[in-house]
CSV table of C-alpha atoms in Angstrom, one decimal:
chain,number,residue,atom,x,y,z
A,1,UNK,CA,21.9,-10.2,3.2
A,2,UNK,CA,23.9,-7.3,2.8
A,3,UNK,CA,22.4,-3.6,2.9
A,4,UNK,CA,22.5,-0.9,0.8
A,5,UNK,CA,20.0,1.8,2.0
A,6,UNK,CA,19.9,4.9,0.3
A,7,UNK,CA,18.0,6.3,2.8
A,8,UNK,CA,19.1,9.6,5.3
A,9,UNK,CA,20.9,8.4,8.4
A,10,UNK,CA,18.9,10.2,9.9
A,11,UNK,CA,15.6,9.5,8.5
A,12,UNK,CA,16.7,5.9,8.4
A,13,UNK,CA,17.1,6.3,12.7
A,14,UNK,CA,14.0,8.0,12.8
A,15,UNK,CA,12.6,5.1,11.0
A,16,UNK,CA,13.9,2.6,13.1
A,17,UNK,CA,13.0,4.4,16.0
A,18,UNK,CA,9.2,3.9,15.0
A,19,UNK,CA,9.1,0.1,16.3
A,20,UNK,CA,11.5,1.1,19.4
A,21,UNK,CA,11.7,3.8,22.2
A,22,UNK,CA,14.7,5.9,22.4
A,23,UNK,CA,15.2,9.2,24.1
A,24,UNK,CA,13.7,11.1,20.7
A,25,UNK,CA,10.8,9.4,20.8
A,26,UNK,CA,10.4,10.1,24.5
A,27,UNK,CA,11.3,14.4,23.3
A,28,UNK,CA,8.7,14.0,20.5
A,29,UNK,CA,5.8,13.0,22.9
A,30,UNK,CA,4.8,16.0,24.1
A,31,UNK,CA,4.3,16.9,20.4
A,32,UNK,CA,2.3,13.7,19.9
A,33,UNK,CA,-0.1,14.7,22.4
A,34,UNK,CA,-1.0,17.7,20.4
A,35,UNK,CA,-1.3,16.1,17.2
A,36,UNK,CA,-4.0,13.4,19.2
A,37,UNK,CA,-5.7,16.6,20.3
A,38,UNK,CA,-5.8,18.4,16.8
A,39,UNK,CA,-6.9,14.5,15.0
A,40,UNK,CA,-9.8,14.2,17.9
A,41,UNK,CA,-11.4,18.2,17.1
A,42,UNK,CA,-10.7,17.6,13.3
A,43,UNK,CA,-12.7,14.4,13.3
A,44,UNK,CA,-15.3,16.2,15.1
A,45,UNK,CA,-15.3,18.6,12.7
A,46,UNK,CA,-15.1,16.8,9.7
A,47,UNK,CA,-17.1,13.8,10.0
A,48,UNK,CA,-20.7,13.7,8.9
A,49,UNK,CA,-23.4,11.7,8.4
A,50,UNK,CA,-24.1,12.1,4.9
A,51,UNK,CA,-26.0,8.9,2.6
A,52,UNK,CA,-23.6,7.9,-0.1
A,53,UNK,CA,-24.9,7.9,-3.8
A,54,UNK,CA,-22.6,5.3,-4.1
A,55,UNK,CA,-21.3,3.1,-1.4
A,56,UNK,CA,-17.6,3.2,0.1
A,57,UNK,CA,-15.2,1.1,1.4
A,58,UNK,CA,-12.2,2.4,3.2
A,59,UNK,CA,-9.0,0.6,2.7
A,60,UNK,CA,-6.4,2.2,5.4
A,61,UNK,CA,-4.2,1.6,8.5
A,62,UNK,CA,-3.6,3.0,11.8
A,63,UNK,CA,0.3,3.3,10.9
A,64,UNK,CA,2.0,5.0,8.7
A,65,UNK,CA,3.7,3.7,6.2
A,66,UNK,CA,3.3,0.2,3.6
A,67,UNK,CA,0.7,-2.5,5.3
A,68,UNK,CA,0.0,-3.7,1.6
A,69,UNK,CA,-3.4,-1.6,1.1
A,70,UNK,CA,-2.4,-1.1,-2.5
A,71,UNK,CA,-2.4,-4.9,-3.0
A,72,UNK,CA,-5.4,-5.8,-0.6
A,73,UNK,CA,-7.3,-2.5,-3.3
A,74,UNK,CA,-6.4,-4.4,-6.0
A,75,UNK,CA,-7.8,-8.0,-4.7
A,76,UNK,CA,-11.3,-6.5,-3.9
A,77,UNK,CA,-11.2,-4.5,-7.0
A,78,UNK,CA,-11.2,-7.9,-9.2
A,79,UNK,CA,-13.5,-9.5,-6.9
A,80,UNK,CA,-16.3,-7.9,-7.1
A,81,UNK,CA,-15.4,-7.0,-11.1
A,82,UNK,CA,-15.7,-10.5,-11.6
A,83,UNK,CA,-19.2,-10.4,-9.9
A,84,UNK,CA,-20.1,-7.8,-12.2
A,85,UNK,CA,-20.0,-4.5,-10.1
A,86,UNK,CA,-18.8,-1.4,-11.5
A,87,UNK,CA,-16.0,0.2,-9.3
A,88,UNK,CA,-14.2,2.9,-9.0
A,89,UNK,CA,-10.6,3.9,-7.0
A,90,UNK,CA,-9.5,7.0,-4.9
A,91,UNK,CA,-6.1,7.1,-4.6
A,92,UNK,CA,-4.6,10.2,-2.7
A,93,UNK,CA,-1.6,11.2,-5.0
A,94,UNK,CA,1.1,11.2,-2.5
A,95,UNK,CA,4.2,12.4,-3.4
A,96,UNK,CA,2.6,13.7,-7.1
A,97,UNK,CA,3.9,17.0,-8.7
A,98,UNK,CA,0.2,18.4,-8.2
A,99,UNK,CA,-1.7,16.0,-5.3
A,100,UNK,CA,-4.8,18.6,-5.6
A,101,UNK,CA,-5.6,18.3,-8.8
A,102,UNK,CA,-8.1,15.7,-10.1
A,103,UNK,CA,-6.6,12.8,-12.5
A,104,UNK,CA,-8.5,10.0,-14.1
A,105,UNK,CA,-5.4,7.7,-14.9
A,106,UNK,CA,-5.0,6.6,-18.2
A,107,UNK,CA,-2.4,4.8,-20.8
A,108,UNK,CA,-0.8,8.1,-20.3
A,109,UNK,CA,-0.3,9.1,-17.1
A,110,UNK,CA,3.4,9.1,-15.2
A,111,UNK,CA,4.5,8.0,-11.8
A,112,UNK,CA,5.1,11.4,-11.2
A,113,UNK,CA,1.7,13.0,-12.2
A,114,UNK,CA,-0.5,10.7,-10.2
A,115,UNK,CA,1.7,8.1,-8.3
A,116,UNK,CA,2.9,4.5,-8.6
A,117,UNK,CA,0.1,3.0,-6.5
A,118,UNK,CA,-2.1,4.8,-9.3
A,119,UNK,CA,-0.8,3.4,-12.4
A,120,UNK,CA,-0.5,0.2,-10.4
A,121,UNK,CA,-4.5,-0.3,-9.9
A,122,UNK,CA,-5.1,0.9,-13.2
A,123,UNK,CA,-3.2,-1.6,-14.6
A,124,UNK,CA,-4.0,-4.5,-12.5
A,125,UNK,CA,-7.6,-4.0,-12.8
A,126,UNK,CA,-10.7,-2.8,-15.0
A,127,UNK,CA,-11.6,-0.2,-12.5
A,128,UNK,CA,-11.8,3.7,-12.7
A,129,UNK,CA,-8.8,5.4,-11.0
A,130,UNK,CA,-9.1,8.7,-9.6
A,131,UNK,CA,-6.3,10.3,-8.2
A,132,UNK,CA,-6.6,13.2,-6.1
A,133,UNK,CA,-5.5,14.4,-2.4
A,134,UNK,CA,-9.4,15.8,-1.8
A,135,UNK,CA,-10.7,13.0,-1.1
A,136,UNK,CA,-14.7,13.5,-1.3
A,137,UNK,CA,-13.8,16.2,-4.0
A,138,UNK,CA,-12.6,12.6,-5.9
A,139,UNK,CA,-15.7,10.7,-4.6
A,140,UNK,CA,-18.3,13.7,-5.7
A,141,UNK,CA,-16.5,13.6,-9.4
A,142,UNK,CA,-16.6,9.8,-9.8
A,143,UNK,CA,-20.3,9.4,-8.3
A,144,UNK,CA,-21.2,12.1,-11.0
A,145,UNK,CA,-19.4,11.3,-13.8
A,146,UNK,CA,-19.5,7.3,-13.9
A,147,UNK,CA,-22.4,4.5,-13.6
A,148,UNK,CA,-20.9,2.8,-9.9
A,149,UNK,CA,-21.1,0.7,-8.0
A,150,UNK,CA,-18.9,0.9,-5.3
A,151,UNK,CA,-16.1,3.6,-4.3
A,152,UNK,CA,-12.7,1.9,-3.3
A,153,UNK,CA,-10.7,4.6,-1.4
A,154,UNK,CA,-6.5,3.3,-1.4
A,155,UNK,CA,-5.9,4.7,2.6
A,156,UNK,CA,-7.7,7.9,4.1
A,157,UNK,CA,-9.3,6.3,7.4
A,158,UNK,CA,-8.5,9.5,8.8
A,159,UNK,CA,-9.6,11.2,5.9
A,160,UNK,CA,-13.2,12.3,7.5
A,161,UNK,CA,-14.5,14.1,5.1
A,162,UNK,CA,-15.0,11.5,3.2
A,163,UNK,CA,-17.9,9.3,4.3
A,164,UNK,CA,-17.5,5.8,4.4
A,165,UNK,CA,-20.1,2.5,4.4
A,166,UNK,CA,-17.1,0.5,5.5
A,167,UNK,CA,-14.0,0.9,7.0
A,168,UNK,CA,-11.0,-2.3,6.2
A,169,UNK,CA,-8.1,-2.1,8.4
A,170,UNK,CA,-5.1,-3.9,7.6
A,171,UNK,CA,-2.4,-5.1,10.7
A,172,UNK,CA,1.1,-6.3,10.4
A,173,UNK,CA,1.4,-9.3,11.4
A,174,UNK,CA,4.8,-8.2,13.0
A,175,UNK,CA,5.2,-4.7,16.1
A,176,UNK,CA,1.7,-4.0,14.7
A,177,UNK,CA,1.6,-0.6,16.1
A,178,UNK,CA,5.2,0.0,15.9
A,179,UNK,CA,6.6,1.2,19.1
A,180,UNK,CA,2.5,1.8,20.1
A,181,UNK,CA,3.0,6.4,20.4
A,182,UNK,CA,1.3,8.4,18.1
A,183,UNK,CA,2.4,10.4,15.5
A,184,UNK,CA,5.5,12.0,15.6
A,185,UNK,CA,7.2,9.7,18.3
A,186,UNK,CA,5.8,6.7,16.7
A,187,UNK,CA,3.8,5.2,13.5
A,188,UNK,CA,0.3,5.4,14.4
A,189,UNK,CA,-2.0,7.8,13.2
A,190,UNK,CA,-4.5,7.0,15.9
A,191,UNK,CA,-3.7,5.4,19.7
A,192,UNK,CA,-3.5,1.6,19.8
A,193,UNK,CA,-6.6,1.6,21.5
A,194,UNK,CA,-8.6,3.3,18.9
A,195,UNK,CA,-8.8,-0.4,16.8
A,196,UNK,CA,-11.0,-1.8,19.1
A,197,UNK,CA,-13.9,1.2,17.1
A,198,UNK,CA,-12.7,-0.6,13.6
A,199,UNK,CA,-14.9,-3.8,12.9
A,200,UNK,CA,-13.1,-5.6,10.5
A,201,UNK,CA,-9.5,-5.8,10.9
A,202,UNK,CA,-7.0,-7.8,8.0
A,203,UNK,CA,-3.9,-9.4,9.4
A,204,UNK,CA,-0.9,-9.1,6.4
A,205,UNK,CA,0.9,-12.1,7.7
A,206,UNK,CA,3.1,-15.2,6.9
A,207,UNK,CA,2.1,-17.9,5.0
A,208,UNK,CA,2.0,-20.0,8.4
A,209,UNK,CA,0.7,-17.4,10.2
A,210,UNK,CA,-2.9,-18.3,12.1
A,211,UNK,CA,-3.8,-14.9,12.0
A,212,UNK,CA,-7.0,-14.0,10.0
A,213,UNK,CA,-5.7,-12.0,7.0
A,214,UNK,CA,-3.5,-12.2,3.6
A,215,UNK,CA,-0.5,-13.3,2.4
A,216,UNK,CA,1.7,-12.5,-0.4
A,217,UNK,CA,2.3,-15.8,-2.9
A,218,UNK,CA,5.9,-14.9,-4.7
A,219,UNK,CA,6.0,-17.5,-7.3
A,220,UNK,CA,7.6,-16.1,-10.7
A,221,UNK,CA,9.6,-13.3,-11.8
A,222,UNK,CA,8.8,-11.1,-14.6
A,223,UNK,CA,11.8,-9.7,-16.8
A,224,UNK,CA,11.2,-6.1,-17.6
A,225,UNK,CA,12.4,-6.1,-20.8
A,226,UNK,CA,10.1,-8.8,-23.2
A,227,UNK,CA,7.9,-9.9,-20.4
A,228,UNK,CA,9.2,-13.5,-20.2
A,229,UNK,CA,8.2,-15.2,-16.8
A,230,UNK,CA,10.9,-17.8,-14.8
A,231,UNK,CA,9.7,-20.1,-11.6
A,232,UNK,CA,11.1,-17.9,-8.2
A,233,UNK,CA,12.6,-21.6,-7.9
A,234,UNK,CA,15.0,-20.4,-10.4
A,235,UNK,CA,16.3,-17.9,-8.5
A,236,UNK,CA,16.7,-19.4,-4.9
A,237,UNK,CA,20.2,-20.6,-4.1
A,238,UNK,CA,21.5,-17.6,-5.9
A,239,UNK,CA,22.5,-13.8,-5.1
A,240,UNK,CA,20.5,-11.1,-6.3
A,241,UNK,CA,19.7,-7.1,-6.0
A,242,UNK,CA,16.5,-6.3,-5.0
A,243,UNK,CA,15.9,-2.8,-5.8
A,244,UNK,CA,12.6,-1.1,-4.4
A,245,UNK,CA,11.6,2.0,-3.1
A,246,UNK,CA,8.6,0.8,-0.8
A,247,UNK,CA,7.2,1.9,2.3
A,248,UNK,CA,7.9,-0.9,4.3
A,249,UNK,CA,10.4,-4.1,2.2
A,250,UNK,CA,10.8,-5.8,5.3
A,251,UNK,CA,7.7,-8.4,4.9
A,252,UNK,CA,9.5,-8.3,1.3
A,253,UNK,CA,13.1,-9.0,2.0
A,254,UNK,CA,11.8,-11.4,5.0
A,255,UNK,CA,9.6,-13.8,2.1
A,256,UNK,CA,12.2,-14.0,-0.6
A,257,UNK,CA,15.0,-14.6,2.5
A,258,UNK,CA,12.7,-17.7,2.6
A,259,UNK,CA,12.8,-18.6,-0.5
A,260,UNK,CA,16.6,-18.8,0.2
A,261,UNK,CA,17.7,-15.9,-2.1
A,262,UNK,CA,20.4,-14.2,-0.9
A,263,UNK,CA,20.3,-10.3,-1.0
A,264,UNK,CA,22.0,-7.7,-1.4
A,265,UNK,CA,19.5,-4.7,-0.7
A,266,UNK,CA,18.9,-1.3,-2.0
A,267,UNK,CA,16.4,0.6,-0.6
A,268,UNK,CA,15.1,3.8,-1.5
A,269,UNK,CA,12.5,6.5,0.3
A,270,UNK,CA,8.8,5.3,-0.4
A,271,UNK,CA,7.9,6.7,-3.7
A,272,UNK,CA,11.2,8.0,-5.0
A,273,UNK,CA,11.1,8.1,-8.3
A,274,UNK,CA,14.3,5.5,-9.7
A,275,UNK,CA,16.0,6.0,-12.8
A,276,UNK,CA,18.7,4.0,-14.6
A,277,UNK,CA,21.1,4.3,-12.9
A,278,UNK,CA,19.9,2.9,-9.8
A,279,UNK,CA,19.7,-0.8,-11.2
A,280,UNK,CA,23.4,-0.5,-12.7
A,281,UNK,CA,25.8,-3.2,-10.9
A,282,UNK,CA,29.3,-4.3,-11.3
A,283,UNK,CA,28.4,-7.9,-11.6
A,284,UNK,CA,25.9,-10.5,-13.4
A,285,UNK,CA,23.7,-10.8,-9.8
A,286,UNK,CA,19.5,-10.6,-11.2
A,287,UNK,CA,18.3,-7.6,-10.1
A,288,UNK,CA,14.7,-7.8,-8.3
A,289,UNK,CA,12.0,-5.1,-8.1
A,290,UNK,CA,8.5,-4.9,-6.5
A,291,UNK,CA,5.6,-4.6,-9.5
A,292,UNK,CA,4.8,-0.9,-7.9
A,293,UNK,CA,8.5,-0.1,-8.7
A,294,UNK,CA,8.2,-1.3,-11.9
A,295,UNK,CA,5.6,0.7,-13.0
A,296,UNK,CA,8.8,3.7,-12.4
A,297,UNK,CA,11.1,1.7,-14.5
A,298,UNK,CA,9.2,-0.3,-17.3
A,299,UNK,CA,10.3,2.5,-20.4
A,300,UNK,CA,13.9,1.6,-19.2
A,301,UNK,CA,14.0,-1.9,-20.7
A,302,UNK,CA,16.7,-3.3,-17.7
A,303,UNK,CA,18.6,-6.5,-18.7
A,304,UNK,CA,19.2,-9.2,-16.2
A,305,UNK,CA,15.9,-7.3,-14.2
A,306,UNK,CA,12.6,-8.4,-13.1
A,307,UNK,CA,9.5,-7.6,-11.4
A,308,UNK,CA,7.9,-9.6,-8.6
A,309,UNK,CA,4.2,-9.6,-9.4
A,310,UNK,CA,1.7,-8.1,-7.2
A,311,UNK,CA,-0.6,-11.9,-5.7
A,312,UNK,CA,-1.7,-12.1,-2.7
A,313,UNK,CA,-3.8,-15.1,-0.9
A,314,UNK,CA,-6.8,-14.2,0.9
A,315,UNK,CA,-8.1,-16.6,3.8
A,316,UNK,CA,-11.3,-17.8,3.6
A,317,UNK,CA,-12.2,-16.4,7.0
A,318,UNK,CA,-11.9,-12.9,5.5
A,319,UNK,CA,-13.7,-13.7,2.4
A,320,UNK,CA,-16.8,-15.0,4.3
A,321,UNK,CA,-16.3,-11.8,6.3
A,322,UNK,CA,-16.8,-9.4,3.4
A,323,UNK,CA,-19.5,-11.2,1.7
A,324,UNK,CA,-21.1,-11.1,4.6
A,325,UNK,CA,-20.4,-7.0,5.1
A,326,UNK,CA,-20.5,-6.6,1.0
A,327,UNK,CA,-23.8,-8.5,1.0
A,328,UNK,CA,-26.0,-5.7,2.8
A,329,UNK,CA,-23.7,-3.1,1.4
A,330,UNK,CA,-24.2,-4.0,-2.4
A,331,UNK,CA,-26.5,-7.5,-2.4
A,332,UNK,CA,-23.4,-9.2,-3.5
């Protein structure tokens, strides 16, 4: 595999830095310690026992950063659509030109107004998407304004505002809390011990893994210009680009290393926004993409470029697990 990362150097050691402990993560604890202190009081402050109109489930982490929420959203989403529920989907419009203002996502929305993960759940499912960074501002809207029922919220278990019926937190399978500090000095929102209050925990894992959880099942490739589908088998054995501008492409580049593709990587900050440019090489390499980049790049009709769609495999462990929540929650 060859690298390479548009990122920062030094947001790209800062990033590194998050699963190890150098001397700047050891400077940044003091200010970690204040930030547990201001989360603890604003918890406090913020939670409340309220009784949901409609009921909500909390998709989130403790880290920052890609655990594959977006894709676990979309799973649930189309189960419980295809038991005939109504639901609906918060999604906190990170990195939007406005992430205040309240956006139901349609055929028209952009990336840029209400976010990739957005336009990604819209498309994937038959759900109501509401994007906005208020969080029970969205959930008071959507209970209001649509027949529901069930609120899926993409992330926001710190969000407190926003009551919740149940709480889903996904794990990486791999340095699951990162280097284990708290926000700045490491990844995690919360302190490590602070899963042991969180129920029902999701392992994103390997295939092989034991682990209770999900995996991602790569199997075809998508060209992004007339839709046509080729066997992943196609491309292993071979070079290619992957070009993707996720949170965390490690679990990514890790999977389709399996698949013995050889890479040559370009990575770009979570969320940037790629253009044309970005997928233009000096040689006749494939060029890959995630299906949340793609949703960035689909007007620009890339030859010789496809788009790895968004699958993952649930265990059965975990789907006898939420009946068994879903089943008092919405007499699944």
């Amino acid at each position: 595999m060859f690298n390479k990362s548009k990122l920062p150097i030094l947001k790209k050691f800062y990033l590194y830095s998050l699963d190890n402990i150098y001397i700047l993560n050891i400077i940044l604890t003091p200010l970690s310690l204040i930030y547990i202190v201001i989360n603890f009081f604003k918890k406090i402050l913020q939670t409340k026992r309220r009784i949901n109109t409609v009921p909500v489930i909390v998709i989130g982490n403790l880290t920052v950063g890609g655990t594959g929420k977006t894709s676990l959203v979309i799973w649930l989403c189309n189960y419980l659509n295809a038991r005939s529920y109504n639901v609906a989907v918060i999604s906190g419009g990170y990195k939007t030109t406005d992430p205040r203002k309240l956006e139901i996502v349609d055929d028209k929305s952009s990336p840029s107004e209400v976010g990739d993960e957005a336009i990604l759940i819209s498309k994937k499912t038959n759900c109501v998407v509401c994007k906005c960074k208020d969080r029970k501002k969205a959930y008071e809207y959507l209970a209001k304004n649509y027949s529901l029922d069930v609120i899926i919220s993409d992330d926001g278990l710190t969000h407190y505002k926003l009551n919740r019926n149940l709480n889903i937190v996904i794990v990486k399978e791999s340095k699951p809390f990162g280097n284990g500090l708290v926000l700045p000095a490491g990844p995690l929102r919360e302190p490590p011990s602070a899963i042991k209050y969180y129920e029902n925990i999701v392992f994103n894992k390997s295939k092989k893994s034991d682990l209770k959880g999900f995996y991602y099942d790569i199997t075809k490739a998508i060209s992004s210009v007339n839709s046509t589908e080729i066997d992943i088998s196609d491309i292993s054995g071979t070079t290619a680009h992957l070009v993707t501008a996720i949170a965390n492409p490690d679990l990514l580049i890790k999977n389709l290393e399996r698949l013995n593709i050889d890479l040559v990587t370009h990575i770009y900050p979570d969320h940037y926004l790629l253009n044309e440019e970005d997928f233009i090489f000096n040689d006749d390499y494939k060029v890959l993409m995630t299906e949340k980049d793609f949703v960035k790049c689909e007007k620009f009709k890339l030859k010789n470029t496809y788009y790895l769609p968004t699958k993952i495999i649930v265990d059965n462990d975990i789907k006898i697990m939420l009946n068994d929540k879903l089943l008092d929650l919405l007499k699944v």
